[in-house]
Short mmCIF file of C-alpha atoms in Angstrom, two decimals:
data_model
loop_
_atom_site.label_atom_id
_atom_site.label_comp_id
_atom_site.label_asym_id
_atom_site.label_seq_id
_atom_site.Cartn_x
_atom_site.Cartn_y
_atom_site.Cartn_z
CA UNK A 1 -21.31 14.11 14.25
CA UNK A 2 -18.96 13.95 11.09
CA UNK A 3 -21.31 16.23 9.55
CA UNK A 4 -18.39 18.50 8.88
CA UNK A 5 -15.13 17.06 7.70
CA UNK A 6 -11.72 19.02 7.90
CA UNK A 7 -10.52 19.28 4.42
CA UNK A 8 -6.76 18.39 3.95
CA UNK A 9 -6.08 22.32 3.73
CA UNK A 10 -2.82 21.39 5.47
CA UNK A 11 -0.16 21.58 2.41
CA UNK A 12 2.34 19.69 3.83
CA UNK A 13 -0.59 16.56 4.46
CA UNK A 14 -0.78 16.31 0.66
CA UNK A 15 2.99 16.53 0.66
CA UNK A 16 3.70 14.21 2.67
CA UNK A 17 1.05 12.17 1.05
CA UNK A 18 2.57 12.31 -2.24
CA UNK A 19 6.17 11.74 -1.21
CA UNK A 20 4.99 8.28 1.09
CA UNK A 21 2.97 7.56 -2.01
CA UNK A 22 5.95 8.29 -4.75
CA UNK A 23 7.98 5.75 -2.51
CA UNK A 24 5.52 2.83 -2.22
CA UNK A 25 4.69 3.36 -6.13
CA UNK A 26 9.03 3.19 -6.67
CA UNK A 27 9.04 0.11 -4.58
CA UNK A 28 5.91 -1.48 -6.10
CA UNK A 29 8.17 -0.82 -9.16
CA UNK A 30 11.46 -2.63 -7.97
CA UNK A 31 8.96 -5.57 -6.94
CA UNK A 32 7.64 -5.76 -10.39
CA UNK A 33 10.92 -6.04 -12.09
CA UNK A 34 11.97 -8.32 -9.98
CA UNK A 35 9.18 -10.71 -10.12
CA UNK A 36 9.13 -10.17 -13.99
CA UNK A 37 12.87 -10.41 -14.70
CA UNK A 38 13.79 -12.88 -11.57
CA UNK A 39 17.54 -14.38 -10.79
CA UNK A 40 17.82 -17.91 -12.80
CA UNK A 41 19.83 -20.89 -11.60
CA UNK A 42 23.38 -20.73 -12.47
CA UNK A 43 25.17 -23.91 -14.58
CA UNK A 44 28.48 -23.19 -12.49
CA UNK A 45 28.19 -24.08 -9.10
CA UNK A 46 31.30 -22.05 -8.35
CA UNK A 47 28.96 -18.74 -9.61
CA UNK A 48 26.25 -17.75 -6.77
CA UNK A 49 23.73 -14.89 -7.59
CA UNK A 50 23.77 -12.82 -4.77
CA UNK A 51 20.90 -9.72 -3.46
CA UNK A 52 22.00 -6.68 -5.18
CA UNK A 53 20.91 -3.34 -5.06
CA UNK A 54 17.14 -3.50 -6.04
CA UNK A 55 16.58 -6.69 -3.82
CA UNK A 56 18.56 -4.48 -0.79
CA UNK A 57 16.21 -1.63 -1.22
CA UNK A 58 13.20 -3.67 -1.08
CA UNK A 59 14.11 -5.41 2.37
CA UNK A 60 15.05 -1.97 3.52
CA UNK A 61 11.34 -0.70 2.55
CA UNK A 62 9.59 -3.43 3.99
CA UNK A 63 11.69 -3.67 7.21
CA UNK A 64 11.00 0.38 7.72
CA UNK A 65 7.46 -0.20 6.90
CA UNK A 66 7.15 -2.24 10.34
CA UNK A 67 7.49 0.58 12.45
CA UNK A 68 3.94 2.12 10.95
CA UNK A 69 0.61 1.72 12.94
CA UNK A 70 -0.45 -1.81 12.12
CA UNK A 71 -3.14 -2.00 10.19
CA UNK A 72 -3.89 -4.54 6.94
CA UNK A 73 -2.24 -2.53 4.42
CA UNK A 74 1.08 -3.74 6.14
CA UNK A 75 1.02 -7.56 6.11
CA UNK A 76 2.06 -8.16 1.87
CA UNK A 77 5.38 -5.72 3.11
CA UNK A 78 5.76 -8.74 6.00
CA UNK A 79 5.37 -11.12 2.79
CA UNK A 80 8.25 -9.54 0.88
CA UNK A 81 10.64 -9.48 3.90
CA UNK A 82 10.10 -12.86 5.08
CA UNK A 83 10.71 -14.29 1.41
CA UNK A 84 13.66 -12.31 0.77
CA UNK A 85 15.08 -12.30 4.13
CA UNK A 86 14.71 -16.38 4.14
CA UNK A 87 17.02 -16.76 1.16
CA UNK A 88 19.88 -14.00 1.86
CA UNK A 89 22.25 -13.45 1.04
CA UNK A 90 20.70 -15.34 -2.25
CA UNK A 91 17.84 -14.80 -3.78
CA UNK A 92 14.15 -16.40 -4.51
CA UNK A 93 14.13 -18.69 -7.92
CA UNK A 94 10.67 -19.00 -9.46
CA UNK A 95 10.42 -22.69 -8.25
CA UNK A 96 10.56 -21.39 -4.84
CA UNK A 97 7.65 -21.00 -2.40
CA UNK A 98 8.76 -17.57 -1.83
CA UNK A 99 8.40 -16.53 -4.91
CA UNK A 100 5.39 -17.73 -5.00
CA UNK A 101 4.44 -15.50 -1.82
CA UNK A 102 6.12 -12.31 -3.45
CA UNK A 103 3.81 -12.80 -6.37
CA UNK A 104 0.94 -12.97 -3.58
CA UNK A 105 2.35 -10.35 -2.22
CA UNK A 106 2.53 -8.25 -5.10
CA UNK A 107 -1.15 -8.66 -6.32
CA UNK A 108 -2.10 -7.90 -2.60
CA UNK A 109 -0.11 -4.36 -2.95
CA UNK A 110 -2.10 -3.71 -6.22
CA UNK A 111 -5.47 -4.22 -4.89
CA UNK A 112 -4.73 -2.45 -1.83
CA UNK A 113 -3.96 0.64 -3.77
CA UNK A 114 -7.88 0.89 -4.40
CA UNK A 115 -8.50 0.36 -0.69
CA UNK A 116 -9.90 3.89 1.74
CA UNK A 117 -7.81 3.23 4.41
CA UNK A 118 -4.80 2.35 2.85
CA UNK A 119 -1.85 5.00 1.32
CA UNK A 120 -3.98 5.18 -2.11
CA UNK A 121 -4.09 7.36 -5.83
CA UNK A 122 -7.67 7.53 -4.29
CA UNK A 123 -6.65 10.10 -1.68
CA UNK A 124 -5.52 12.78 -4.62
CA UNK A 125 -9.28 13.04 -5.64
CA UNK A 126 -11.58 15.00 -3.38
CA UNK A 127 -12.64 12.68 -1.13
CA UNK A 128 -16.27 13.39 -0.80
CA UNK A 129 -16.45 12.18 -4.83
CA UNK A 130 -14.60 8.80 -4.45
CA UNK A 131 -14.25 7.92 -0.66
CA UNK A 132 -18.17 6.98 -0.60
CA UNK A 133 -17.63 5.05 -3.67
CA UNK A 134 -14.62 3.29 -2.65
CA UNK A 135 -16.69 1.96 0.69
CA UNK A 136 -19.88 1.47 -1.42
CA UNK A 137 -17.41 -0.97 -3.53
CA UNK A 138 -15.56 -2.59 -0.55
CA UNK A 139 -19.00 -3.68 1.18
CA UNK A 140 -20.32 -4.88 -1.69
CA UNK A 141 -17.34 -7.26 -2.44
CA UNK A 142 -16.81 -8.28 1.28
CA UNK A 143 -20.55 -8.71 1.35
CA UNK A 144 -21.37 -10.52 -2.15
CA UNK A 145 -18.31 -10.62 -4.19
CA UNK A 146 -16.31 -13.00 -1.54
CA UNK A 147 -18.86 -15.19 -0.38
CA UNK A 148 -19.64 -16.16 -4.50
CA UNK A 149 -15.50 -16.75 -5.14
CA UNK A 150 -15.48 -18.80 -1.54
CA UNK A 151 -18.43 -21.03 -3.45
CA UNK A 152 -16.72 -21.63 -7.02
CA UNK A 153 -13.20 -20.94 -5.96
CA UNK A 154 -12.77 -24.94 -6.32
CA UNK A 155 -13.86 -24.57 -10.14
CA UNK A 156 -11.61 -21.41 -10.34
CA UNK A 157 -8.52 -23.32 -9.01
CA UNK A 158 -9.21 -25.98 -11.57
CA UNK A 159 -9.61 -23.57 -14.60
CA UNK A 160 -6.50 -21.64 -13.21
CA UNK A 161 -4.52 -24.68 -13.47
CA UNK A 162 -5.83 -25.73 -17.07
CA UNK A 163 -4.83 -22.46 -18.21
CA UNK A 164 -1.26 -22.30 -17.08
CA UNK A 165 -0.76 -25.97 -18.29
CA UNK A 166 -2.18 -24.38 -21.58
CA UNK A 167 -0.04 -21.53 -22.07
CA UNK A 168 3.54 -23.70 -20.95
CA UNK A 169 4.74 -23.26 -24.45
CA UNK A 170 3.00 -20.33 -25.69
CA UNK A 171 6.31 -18.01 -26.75
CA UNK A 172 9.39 -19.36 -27.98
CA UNK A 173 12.44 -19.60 -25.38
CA UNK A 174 14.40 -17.07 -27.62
CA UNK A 175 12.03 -14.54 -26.42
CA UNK A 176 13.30 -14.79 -22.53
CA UNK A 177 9.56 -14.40 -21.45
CA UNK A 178 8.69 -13.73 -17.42
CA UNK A 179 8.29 -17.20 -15.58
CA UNK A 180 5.40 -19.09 -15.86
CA UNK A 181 4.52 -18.76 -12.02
CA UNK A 182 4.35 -14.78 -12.79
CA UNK A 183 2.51 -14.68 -16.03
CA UNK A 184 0.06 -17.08 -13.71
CA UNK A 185 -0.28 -14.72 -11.04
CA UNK A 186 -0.85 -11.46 -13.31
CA UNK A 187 -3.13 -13.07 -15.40
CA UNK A 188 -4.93 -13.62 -11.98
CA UNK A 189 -4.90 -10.48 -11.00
CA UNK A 190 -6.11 -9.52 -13.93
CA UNK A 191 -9.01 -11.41 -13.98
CA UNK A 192 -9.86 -10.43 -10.27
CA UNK A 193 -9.41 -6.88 -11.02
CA UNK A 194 -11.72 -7.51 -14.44
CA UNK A 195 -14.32 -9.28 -12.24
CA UNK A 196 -14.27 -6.64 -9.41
CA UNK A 197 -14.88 -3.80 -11.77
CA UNK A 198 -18.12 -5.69 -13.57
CA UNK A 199 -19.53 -6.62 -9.98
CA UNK A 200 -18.55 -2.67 -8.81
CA UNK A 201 -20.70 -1.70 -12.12
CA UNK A 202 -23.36 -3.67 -11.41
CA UNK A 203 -23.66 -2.84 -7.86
CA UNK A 204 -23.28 0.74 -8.56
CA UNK A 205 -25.97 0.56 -12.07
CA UNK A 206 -28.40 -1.18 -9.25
CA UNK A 207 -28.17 1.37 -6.60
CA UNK A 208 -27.85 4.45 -8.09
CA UNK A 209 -31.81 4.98 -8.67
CA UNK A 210 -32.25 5.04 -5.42
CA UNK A 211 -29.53 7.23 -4.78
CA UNK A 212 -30.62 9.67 -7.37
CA UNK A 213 -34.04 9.62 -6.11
CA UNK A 214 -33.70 10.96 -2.53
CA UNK A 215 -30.62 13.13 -2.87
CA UNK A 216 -29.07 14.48 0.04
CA UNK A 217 -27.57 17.90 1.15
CA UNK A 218 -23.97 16.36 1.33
CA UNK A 219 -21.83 14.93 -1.37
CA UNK A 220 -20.75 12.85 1.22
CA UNK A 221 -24.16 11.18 1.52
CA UNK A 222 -24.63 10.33 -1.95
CA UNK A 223 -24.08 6.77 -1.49
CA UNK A 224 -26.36 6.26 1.91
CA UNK A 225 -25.76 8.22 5.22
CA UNK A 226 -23.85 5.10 7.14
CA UNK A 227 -22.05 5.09 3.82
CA UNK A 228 -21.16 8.52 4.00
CA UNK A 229 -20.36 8.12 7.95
CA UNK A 230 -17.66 5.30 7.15
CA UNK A 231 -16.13 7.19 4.58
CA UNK A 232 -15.48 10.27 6.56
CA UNK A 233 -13.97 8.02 9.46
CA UNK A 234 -11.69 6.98 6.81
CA UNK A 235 -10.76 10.37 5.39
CA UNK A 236 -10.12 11.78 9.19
CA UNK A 237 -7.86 8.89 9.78
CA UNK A 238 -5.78 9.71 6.67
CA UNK A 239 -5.56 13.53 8.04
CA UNK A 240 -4.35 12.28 11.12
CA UNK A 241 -1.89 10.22 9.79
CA UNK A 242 -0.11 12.77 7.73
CA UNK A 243 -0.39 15.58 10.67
CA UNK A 244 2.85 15.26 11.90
CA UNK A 245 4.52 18.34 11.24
CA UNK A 246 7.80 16.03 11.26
CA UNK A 247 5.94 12.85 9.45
CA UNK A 248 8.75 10.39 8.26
CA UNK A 249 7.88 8.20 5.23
CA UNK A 250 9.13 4.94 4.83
CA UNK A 251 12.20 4.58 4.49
CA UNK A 252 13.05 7.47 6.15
CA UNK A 253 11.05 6.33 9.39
CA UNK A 254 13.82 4.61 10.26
CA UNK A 255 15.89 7.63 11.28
CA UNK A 256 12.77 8.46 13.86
CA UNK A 257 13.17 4.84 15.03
CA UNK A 258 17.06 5.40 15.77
CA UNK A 259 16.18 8.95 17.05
CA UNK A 260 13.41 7.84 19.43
CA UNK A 261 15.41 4.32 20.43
CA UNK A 262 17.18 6.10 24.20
CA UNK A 263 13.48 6.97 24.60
CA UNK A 264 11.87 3.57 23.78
CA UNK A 265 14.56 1.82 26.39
CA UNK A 266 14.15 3.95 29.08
CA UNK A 267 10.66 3.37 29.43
CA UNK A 268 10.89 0.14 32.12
CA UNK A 269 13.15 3.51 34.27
CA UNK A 270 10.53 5.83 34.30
CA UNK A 271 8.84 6.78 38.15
CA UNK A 272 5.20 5.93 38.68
CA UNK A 273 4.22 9.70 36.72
CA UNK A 274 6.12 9.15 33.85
CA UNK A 275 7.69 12.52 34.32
CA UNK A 276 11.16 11.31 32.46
CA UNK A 277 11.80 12.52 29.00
CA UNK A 278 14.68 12.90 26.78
CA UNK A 279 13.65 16.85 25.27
CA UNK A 280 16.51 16.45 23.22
CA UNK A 281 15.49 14.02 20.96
CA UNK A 282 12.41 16.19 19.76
CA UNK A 283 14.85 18.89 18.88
CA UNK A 284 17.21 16.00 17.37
CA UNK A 285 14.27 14.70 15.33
CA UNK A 286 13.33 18.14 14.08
CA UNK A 287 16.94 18.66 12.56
CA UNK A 288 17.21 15.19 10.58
CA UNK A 289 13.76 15.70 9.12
CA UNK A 290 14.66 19.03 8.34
CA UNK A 291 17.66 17.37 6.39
CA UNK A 292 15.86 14.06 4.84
CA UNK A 293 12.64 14.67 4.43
CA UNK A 294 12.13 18.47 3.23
CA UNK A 295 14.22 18.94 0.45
CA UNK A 296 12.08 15.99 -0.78
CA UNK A 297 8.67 18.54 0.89
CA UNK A 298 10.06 21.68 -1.25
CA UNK A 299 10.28 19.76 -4.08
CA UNK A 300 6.68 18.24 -4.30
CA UNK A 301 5.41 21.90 -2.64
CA UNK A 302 6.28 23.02 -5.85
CA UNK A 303 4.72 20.86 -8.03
CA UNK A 304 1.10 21.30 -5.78
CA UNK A 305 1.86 24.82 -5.36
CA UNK A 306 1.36 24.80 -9.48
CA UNK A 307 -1.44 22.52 -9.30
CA UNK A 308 -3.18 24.86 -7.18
CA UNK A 309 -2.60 28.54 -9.38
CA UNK A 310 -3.30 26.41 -12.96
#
């Protein structure tokens, strides 16, 4: 079993993998700017700051991102639409508890890009060279790394707190710097990212004699066999996921929601078989992806098409 794993030699899997992964990275983005360069409170109470465009597009992101398969990788986009959609039509001030979840939020998103099962940079690498890493990594951490931060994370709150009081009046106000709350949570993520890294290196500097001394017919196998196992339950799940011949990214997945909605509400009118179906929508469904989604397809087809002949 799993001794032979279907390679994504679908095209239009990477595709679609590479335009769902283009979006998230854009949104990641729009997150980022706003959490960096956030909406400050006005002197004239007759002047109200309003959501604009960027903090629009991220609702819209995170709403569409509901209708996936739930799974872990969706709760920080249930983060950024509850904060937002608390406050609208205004906006999240830095002194705010939501903005202190969007920052959570946030450095959830980034670690999560690092993550098997999750819409990941990791997934443009063959996965028999980083998929048995990426597992090796992610039991190690749940296994050691979390249970030693659960022991000092009282000392590590205290430090935290030291250090922002610390760095209040680092840079001069003429400089407009990010807010304090954000520099704390980056630097945080920073320093979880920095410690993650070390304990991967050390995990991986402790094991690998023992992987190098019984090597194995499979490069999926190179980090243990039930490592190897997990990590090819992972990739197959990612092949299934982009199989779709008509897959709709977020935010696009809301024109299959719309599409598929007569469908959804006539399920409590369906006989005892479930012989009633609405054909047309398939061939509906077919057209608008056809429309939305490939032109986006034919232009990243090109750009793997070139990949592929260089």
């Amino acid at each position: 079993m799993f001794s032979v794993v279907v390679p994504f030699t679908n095209g239009l899997g990477r595709v679609m993998h590479a335009i769902d992964l283009t979006i998230l990275l854009c949104y990641m983005g729009l997150l980022a700017h706003f959490l960096i360069l956030p909406p400050s409170h006005v002197v004239d109470p007759t002047t109200v700051e309003v959501a604009g465009i960027r903090e629009w597009s991220m609702v819209a992101y995170a709403l569409t991102k509901l209708y996936d398969r739930p799974k872990p990788s969706m709760l920080p986009h249930v983060l950024v639409l509850g904060s937002f959609v608390a406050y609208l039509p205004w906006l999240p001030h830095p002194d705010d508890f939501a903005f202190g979840v969007l920052l959570f939020a946030f450095c959830w998103m980034v670690i999560d890009l690092h993550l098997p099962w999750s819409t990941s940079p990791l997934h443009l690498v063959p996965a028999e060279l980083i998929l048995p890493r990426s597992v090796l990594i992610l039991h190690g951490v749940s296994r050691v790394f979390l249970p030693v931060v659960t022991f000092f994370l009282p000392a590590l709150l205290l430090s935290l707190f030291l250090l922002s009081t610390s760095l209040a009046d680092l840079f001069p106000n003429t400089l407009t710097p990010a807010p304090m709350e954000s520099r704390i949570a980056f630097l945080s993520l920073l320093a979880v990212l920095f410690l993650l890294m070390i304990c991967s290196l050390i995990m991986l500097i402790i094991v690998y004699p023992t992987f190098a001394s019984h090597p194995l017919p499979s490069p999926w196998d190179q980090c243990s066999r039930p490592i190897g196992l997990e990590a090819r339950r992972f990739y197959i799940r990612t092949i299934v996921q982009y199989s779709d011949p008509y897959f709709f990214p977020a935010p696009f997945s809301v024109f299959r929601l719309l599409i598929r909605l007569p469908e959804m509400v006539s399920v409590p009118f369906r006989d005892r078989g479930g012989a009633y179906r609405i054909p047309a929508i398939h061939l509906v469904e077919r057209v608008v992806w056809r429309v939305t989604v490939a032109p986006l397809a034919a232009v990243f087809g090109v750009f793997w098409l070139w990949g592929r002949r260089s």
